[in-house]
Coordinates of N, CA and C in Angstrom, one line a residue:
X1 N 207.6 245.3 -44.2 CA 206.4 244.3 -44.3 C 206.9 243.1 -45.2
X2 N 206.8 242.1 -44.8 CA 207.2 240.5 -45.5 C 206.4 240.7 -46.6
X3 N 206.7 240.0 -47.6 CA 206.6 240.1 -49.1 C 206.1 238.3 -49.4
X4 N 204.9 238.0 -49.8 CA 205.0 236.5 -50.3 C 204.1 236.3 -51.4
X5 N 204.2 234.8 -51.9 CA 203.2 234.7 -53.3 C 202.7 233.1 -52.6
X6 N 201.5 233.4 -53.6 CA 200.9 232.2 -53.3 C 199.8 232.1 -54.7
X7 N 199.4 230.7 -54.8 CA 198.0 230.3 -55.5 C 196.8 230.7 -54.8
X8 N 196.2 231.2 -55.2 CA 194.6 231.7 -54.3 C 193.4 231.4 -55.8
X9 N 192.5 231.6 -54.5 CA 191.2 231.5 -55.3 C 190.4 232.6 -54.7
X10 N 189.5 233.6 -55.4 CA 188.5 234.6 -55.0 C 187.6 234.4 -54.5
X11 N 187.4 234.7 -53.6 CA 186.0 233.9 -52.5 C 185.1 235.0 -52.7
X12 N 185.4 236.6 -52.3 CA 184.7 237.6 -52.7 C 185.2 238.6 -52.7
X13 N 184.5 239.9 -53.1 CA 185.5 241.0 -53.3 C 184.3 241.8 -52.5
X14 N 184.7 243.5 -51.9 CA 184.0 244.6 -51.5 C 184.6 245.6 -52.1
X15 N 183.6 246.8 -52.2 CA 183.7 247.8 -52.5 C 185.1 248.7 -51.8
X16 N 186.0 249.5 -51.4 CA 186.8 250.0 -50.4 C 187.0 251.8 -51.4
X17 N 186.9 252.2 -50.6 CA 186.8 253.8 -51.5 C 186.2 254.3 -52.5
X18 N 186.9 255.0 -52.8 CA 186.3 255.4 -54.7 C 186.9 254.2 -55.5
X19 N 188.2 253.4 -55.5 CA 188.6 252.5 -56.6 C 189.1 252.0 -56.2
X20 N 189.4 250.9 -54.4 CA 189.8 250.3 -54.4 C 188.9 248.7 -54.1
X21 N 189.5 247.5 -53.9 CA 188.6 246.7 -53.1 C 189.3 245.9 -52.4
X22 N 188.4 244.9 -51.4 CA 189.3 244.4 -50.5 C 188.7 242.6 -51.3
X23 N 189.6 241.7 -51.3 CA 189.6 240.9 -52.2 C 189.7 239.4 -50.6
X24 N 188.8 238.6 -50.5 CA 189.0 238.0 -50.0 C 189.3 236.2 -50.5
X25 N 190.2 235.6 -50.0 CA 191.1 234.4 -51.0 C 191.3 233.4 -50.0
X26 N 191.0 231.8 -50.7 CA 191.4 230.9 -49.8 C 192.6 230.7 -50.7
X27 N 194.2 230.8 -50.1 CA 194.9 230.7 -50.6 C 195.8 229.1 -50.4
X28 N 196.4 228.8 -51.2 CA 196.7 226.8 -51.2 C 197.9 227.1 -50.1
X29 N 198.5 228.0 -49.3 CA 198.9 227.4 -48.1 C 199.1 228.2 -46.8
X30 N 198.7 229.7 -47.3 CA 198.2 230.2 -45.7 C 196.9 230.5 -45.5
X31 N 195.4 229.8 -46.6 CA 193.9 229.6 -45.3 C 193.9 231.1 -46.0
X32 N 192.5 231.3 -46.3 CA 191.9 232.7 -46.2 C 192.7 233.6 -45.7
X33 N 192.8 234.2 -46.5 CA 193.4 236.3 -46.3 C 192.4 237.2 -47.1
X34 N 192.4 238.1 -46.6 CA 191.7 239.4 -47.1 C 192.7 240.7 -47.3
X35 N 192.8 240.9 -48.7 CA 193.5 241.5 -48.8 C 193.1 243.0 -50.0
X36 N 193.4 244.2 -50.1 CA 193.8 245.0 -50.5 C 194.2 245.3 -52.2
X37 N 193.4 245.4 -52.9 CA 193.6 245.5 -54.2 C 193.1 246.9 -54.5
X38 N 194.3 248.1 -54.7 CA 194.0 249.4 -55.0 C 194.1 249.5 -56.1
X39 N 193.2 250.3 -56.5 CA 192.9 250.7 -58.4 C 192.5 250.4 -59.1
X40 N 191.6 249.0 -58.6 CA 191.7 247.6 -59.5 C 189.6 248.2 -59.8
X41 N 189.2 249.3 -59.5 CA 187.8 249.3 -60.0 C 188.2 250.6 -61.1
X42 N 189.6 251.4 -61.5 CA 189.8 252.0 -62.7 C 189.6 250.9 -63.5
X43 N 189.1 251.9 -64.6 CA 189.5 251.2 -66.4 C 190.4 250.6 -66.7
X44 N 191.6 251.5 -65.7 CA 192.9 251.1 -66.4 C 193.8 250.3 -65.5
X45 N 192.8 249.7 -64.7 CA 193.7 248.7 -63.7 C 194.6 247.6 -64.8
X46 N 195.3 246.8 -63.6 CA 196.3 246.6 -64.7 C 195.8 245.0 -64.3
X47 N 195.4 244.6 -63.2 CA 194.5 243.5 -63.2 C 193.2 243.3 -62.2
X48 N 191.9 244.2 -62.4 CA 191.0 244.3 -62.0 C 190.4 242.8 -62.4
X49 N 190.5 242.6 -63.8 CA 189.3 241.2 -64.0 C 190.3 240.4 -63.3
X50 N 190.9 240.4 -63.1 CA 192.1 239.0 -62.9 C 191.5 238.7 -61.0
X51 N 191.2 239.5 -60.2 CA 190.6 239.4 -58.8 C 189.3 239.6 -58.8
X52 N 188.3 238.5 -59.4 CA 186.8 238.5 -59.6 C 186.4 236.7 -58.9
X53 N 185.3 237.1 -58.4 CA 185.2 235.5 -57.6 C 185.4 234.5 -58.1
X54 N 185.9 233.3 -58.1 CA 186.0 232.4 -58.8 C 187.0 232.1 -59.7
X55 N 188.2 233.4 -60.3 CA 188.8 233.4 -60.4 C 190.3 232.4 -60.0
X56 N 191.1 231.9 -60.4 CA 192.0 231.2 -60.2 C 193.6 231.8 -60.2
X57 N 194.4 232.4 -59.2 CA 195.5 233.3 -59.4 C 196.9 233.2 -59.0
X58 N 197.8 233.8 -59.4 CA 198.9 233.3 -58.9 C 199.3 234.8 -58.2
X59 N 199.0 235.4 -57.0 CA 198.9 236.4 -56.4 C 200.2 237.1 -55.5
X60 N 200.6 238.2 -55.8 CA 202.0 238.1 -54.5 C 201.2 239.2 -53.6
X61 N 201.7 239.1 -52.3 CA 201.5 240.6 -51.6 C 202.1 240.8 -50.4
X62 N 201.6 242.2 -50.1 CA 202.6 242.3 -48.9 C 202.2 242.3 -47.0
X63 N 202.3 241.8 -46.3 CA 201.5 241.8 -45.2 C 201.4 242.5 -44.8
X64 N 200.2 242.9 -43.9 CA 199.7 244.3 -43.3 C 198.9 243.8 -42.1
X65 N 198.9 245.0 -40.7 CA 198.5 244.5 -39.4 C 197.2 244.3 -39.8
X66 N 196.1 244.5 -40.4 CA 194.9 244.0 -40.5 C 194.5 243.4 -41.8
X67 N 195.1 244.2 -42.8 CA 194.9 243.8 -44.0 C 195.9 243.8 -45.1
X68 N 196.6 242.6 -45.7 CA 197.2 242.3 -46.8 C 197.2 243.7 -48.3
X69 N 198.0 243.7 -49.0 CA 197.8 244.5 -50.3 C 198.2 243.5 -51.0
X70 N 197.5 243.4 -52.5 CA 198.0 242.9 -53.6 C 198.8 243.7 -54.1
X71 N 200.2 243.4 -54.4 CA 200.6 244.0 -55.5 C 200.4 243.3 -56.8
X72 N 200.6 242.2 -57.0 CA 200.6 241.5 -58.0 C 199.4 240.7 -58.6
X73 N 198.7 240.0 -59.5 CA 198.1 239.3 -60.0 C 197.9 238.3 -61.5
X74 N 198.3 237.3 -61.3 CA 198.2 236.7 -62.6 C 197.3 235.5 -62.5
X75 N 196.5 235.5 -63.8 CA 195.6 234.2 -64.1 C 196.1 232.9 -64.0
X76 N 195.8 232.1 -63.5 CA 196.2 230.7 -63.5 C 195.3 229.9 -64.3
X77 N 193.7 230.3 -63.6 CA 192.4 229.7 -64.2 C 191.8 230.6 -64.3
X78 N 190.6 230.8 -65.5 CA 189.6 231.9 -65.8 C 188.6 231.1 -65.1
X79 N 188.4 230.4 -64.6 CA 187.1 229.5 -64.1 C 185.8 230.5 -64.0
X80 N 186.1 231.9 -63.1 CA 184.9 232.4 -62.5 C 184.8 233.3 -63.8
X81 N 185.3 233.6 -64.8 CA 184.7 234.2 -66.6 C 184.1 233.6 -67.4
X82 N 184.7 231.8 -67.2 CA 183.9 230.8 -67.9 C 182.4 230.5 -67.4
X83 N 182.5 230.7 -66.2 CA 181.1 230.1 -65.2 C 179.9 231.0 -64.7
X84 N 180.5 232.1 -65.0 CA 179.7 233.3 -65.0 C 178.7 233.9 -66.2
X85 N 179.1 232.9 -67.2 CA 177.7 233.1 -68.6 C 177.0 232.0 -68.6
X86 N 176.7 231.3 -67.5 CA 176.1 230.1 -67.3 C 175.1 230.1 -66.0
X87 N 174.2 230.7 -65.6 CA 173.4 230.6 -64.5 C 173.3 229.7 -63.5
X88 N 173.1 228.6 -64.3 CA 173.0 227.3 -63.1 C 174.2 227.2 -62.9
X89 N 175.1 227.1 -63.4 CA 177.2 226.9 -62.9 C 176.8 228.0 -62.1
X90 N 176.4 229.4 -62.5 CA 177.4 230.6 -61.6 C 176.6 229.9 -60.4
X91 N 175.5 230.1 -59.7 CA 174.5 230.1 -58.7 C 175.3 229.2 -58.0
X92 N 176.0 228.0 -58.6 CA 176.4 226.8 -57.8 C 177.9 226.9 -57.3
X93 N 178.3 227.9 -58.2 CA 180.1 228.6 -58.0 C 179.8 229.3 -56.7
X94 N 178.4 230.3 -56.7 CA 178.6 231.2 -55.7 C 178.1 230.9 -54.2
X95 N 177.7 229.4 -54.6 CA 177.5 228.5 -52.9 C 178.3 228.0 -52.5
X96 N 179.7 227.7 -53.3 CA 180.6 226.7 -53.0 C 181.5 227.9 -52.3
X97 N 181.6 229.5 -53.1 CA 182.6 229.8 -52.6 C 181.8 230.4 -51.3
X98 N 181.2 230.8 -51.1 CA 180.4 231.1 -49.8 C 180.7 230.2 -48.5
X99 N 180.7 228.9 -49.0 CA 180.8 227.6 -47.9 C 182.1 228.2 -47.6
X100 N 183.1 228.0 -48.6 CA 184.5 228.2 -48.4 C 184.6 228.9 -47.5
X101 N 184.1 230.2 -47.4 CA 184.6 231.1 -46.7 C 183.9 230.9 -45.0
X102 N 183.1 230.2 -44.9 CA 182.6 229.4 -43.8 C 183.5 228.7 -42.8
X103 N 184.0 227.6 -44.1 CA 184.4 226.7 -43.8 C 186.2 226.8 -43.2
X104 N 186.7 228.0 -43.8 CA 187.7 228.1 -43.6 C 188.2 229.4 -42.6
X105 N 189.3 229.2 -42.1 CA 189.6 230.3 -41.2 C 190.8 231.3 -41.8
X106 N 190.8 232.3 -41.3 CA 192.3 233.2 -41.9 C 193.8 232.8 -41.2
X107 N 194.2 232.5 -42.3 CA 195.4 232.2 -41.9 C 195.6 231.1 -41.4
X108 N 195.1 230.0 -42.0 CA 195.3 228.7 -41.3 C 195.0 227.7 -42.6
X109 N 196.1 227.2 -43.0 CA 196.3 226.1 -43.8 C 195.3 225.3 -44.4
X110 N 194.6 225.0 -45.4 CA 193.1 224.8 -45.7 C 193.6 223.7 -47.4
X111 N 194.7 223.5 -47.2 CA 195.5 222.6 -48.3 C 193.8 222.0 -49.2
X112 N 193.4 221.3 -48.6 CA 192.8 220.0 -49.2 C 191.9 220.8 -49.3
X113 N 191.1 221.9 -48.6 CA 189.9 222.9 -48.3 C 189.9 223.1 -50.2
X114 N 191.2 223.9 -50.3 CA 191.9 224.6 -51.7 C 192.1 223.6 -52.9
X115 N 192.2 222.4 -53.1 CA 192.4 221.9 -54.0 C 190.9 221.1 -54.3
X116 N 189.9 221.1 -53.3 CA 188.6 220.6 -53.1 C 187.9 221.6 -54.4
X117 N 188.2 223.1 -53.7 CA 187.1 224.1 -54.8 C 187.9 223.9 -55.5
X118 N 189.5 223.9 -56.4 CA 189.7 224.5 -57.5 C 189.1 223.2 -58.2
X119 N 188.8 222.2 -58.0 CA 188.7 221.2 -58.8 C 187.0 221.4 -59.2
X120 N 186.4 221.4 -57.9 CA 184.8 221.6 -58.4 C 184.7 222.8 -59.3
X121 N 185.1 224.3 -59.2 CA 185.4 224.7 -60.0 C 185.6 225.1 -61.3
X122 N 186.6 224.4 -61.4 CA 186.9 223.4 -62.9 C 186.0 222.5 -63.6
X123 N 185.2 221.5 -62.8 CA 184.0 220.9 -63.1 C 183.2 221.5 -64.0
X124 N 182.7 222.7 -63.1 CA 181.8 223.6 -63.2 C 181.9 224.3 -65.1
X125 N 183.5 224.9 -65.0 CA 183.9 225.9 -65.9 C 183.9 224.6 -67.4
X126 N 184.1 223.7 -67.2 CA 184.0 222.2 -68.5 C 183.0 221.9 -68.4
X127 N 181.7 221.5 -67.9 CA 181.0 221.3 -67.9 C 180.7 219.7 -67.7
X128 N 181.8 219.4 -66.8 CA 181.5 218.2 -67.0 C 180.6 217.2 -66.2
X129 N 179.7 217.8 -65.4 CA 178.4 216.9 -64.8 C 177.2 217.8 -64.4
X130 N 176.4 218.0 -64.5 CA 175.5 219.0 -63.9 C 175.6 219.8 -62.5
X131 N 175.4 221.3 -63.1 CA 176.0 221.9 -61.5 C 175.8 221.4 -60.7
X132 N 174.3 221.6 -60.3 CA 173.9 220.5 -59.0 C 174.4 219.4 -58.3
X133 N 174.9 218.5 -59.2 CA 175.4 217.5 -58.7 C 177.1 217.7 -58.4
X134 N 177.6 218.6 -59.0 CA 178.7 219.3 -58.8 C 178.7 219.7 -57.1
X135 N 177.5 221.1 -57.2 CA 177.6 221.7 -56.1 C 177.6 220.9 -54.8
X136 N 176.4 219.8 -54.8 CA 176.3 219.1 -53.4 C 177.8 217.9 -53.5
X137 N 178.6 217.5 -54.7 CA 179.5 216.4 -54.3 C 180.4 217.4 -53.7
X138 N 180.9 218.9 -53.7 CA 181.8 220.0 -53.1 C 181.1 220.1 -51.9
X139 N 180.0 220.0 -51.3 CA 179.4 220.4 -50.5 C 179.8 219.1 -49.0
X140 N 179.4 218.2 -49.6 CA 179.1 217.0 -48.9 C 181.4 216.5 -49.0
X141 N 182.1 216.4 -49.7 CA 183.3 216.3 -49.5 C 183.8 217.7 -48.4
X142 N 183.4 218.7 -49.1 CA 184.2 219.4 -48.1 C 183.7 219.6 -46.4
X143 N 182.2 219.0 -46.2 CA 182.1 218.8 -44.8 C 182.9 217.8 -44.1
X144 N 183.3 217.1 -44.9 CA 184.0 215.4 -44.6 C 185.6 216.0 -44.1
X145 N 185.8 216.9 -45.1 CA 187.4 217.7 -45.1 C 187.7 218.4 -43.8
X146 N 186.1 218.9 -43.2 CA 185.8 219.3 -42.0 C 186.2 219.0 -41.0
X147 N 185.8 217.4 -41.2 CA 185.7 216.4 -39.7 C 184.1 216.1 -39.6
X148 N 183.3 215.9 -40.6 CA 181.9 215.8 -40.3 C 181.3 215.1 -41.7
X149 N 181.8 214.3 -42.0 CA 181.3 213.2 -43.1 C 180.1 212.4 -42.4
X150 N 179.2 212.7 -43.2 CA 177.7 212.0 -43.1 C 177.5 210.0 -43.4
X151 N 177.1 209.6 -42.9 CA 177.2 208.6 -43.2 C 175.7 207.9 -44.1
X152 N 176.1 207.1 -45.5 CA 175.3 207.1 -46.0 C 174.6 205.1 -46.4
X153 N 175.2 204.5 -45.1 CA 174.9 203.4 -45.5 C 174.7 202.8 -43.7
X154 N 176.1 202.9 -43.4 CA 175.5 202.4 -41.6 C 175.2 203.2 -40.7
X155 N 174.4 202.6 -39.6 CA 174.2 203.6 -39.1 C 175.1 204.5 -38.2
X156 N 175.2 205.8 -38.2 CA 175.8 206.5 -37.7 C 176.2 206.7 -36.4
X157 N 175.1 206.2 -36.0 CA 175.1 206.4 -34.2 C 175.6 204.9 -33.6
X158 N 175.3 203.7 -34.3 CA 175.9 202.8 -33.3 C 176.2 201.4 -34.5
X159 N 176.6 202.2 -35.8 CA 177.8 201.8 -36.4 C 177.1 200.2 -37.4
X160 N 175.5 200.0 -37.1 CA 175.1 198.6 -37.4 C 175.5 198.9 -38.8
X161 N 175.8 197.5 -39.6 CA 175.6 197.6 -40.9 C 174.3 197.9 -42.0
X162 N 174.3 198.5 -42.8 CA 173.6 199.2 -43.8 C 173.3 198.5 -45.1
X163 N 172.4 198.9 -45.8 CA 171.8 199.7 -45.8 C 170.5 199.9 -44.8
X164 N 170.0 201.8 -44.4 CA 169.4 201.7 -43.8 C 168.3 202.6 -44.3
X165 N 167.1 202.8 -43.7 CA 166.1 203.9 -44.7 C 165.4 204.6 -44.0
X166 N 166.6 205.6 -42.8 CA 166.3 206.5 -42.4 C 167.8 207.4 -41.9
X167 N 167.0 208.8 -42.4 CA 168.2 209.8 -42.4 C 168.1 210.9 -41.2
X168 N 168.9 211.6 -40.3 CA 168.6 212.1 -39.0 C 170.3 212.8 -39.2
X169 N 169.8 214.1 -39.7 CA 171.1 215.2 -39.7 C 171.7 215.1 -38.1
X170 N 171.2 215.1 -37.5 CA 172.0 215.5 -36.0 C 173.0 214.2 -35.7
X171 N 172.2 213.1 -36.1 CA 172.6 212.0 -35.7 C 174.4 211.4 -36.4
X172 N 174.4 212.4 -37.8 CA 175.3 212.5 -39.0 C 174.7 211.3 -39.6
X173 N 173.5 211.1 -40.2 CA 173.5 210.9 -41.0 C 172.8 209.5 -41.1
X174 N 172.7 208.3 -42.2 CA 171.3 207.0 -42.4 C 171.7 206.8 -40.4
X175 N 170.3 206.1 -40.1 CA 170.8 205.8 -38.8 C 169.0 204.6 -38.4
X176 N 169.7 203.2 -38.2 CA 168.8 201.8 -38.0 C 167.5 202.6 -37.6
X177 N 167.1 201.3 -37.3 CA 165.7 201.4 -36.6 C 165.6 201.2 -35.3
X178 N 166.5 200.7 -34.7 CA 167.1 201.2 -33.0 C 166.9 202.4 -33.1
X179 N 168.3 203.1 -33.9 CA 168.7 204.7 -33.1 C 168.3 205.5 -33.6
X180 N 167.2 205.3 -34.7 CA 166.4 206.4 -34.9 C 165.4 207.6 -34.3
X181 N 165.8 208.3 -34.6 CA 165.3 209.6 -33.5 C 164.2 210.0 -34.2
X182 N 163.2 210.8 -33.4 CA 161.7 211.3 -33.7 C 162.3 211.9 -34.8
X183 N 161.6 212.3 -35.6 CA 161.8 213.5 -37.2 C 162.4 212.9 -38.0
X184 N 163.0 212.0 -37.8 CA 163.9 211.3 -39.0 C 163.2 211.7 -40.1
X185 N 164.1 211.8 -41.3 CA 163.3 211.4 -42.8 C 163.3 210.0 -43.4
X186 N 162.7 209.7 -44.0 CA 163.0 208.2 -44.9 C 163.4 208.2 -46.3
X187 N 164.3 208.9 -47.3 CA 164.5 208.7 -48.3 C 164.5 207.9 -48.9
X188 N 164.2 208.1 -50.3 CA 164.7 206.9 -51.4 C 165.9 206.2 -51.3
X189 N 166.2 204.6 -51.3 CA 166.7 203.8 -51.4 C 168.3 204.3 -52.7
X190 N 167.5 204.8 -53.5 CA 168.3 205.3 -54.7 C 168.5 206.6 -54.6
X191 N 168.2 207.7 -53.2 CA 168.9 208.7 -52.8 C 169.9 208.6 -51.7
X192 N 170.0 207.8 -50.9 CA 171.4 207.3 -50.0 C 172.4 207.0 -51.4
X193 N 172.0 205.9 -52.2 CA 173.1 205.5 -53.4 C 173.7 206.8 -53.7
X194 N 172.9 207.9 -54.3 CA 173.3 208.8 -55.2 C 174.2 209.6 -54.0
X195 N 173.6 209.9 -52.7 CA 174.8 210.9 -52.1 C 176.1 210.2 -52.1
X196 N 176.2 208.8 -51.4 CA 177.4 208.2 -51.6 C 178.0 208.0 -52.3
X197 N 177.7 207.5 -53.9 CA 178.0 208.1 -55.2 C 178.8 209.7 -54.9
X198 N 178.0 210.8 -54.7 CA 178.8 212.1 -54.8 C 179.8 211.7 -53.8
X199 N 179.5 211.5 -52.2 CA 181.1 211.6 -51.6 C 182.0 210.8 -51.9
X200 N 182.2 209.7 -52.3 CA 183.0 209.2 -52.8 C 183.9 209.5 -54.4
X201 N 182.9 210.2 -55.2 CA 183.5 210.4 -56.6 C 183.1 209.5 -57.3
X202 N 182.0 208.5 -57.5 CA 181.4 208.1 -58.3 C 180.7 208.6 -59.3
X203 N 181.2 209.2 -60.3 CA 180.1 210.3 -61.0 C 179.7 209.0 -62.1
X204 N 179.9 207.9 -62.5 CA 178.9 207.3 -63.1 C 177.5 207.3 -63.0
X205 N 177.8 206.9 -61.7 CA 176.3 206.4 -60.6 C 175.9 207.8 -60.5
X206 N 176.4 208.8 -60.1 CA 175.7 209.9 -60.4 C 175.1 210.5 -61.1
X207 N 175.5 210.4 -62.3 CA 175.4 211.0 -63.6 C 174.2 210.1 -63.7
X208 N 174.2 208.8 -63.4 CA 172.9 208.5 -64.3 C 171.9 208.6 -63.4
X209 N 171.4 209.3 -62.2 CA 170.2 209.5 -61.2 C 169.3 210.2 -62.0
X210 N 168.2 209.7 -60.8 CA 166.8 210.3 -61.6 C 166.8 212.1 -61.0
X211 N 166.1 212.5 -61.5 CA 165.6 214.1 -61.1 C 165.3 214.2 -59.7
X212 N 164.3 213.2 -59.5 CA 163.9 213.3 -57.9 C 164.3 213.0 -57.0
X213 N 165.1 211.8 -57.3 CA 166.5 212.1 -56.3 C 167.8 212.5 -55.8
X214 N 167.9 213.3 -57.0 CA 168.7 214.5 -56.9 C 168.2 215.5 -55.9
X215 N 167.2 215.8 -56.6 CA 166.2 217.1 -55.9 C 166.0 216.6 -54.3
X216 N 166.1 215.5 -53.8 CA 165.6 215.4 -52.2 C 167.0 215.0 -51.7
X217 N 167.9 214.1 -52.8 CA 169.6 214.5 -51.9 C 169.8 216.0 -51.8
X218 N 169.6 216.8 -52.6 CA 170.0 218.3 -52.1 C 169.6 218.7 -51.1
X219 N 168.1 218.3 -50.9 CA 167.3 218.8 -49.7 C 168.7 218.5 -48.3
X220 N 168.5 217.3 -48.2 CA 169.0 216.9 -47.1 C 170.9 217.4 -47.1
X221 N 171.4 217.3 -48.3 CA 172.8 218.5 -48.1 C 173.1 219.5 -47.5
X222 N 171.7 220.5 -47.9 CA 171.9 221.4 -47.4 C 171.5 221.2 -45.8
X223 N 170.0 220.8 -45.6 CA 169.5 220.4 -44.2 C 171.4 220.1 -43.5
X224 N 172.0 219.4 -44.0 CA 173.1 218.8 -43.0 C 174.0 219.9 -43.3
X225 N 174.2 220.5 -44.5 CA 175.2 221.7 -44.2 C 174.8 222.6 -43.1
X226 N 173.9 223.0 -43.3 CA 173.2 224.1 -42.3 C 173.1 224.0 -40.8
X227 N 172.8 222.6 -40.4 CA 173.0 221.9 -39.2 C 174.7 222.1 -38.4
X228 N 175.5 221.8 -39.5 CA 176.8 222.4 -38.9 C 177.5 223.6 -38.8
X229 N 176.7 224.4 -40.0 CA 177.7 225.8 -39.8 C 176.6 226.9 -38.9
X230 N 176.1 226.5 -38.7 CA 174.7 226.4 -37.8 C 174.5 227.9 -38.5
X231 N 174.2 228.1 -39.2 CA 173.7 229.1 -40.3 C 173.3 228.8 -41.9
X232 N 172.6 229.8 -42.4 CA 172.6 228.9 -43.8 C 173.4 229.7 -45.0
X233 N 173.5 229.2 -46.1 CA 174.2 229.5 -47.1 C 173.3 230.5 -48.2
X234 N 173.3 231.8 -47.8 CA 172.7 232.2 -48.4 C 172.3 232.2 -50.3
X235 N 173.6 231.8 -50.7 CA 173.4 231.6 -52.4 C 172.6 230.3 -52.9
X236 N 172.4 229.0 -51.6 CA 171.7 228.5 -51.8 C 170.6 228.3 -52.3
X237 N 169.7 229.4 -52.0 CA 168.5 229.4 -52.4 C 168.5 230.2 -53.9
X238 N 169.5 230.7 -54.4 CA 169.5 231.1 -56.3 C 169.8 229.8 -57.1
X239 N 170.7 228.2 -56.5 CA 170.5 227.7 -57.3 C 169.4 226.9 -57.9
X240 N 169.2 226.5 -58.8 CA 168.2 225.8 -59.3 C 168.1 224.2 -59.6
X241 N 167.7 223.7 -59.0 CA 167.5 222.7 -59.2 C 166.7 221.9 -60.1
X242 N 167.3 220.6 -60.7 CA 166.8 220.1 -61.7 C 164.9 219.3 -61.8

């Protein structure tokens, strides 16, 4: 059985016997594996905390016809130890890695997928902007990483220039007063700013938004996440919003 190492991140873990678990990882260059971590629910595992979600690792193993084994494990990042005494971080850790595992397939290259979460992540574990606003700028980038960036100023469907003050998930996103479709929403003028802000990496303009339009950009994040993975994210509904 080939033997390899890689950087991974813990997307989730299961139960597998009396002590073992199956650890699933978007790893920085073969894409989601699910792999095999025996002993690691003893006391005396030798790196049990080291394969916990969120987690950041430098992992070796060995391949197997259905399922990978860890032999090895080392910390890279504690991120998911730091983020885990923090409710609103964890809740927002545990949507991002959820998407991940959505978003990505096994065994298929997910480079940019992988350096997208470790960095939100990281955000998360420093504290450096409010989860929320954390979670939907991971949210809204890594749909883009997709092939499905929303558009938050012209319109979507037939490209007129913007700004526009109406939003139509199917449509991807602001879309005129032509090609506006029945159900549209109309958001705040200063909630198009703030999403664009997040996909781009403006966290100035972010950082200084009001409450409420935070609270109705998320609305519509999720509305558009959900639209594409055409299912919902279940950890969604534990975060909290401001």
């Amino acid at each position: 059985m080939p033997l390899y190492r890689d950087e991974a991140i813990v997307l989730r873990t299961h139960k597998l016997g009396e002590a073992d678990r199956i650890i699933t990882m978007l790893t920085r260059t073969r894409g989601r594996v699910r792999a095999v971590a025996k002993g690691v629910r003893r006391t005396k595992s030798r790196f049990g905390s080291r394969l916990e979600p969120g987690m950041v690792v430098d992992v070796q193993c060995y391949e197997g016809r259905n399922l990978d084994t860890v032999t090895q494990a080392e910390t890279l990042a504690p991120y998911g130890d730091v983020i885990s005494r923090d409710y609103a971080a964890w809740t927002a850790a545990a949507a991002m890695l959820e998407t991940a595992i959505q978003l990505s397939e096994e065994h298929e290259p997910q480079t940019q997928q992988y350096h997208l979460l470790a960095g939100a992540l990281r955000a998360l574990a420093e504290r450096d902007h409010d989860p929320t606003l954390v979670l939907d700028a991971f949210l809204l980038r890594s749909l883009a990483v997709a092939g499905w960036a929303p558009s938050f100023h012209d319109c979507a469907r037939c490209g007129a220039d913007g700004p526009h003050r109406a939003f139509n998930v199917q449509s991807g996103g602001a879309v005129c007063s032509v090609c506006r479709p029945p159900g549209s929403s109309a958001p705040a003028p200063e909630t198009f700013v703030l999403l664009a802000a997040l996909l781009t990496g403006d966290w100035d303009a972010a950082d200084a938004s009001d409450g409420r339009h935070r609270r109705q950009g998320s609305g519509l994040v999720a509305a558009f996440l959900q639209w594409h993975l055409e299912r919902g994210v279940r950890s969604l509904r534990l975060v909290e919003r401001a």
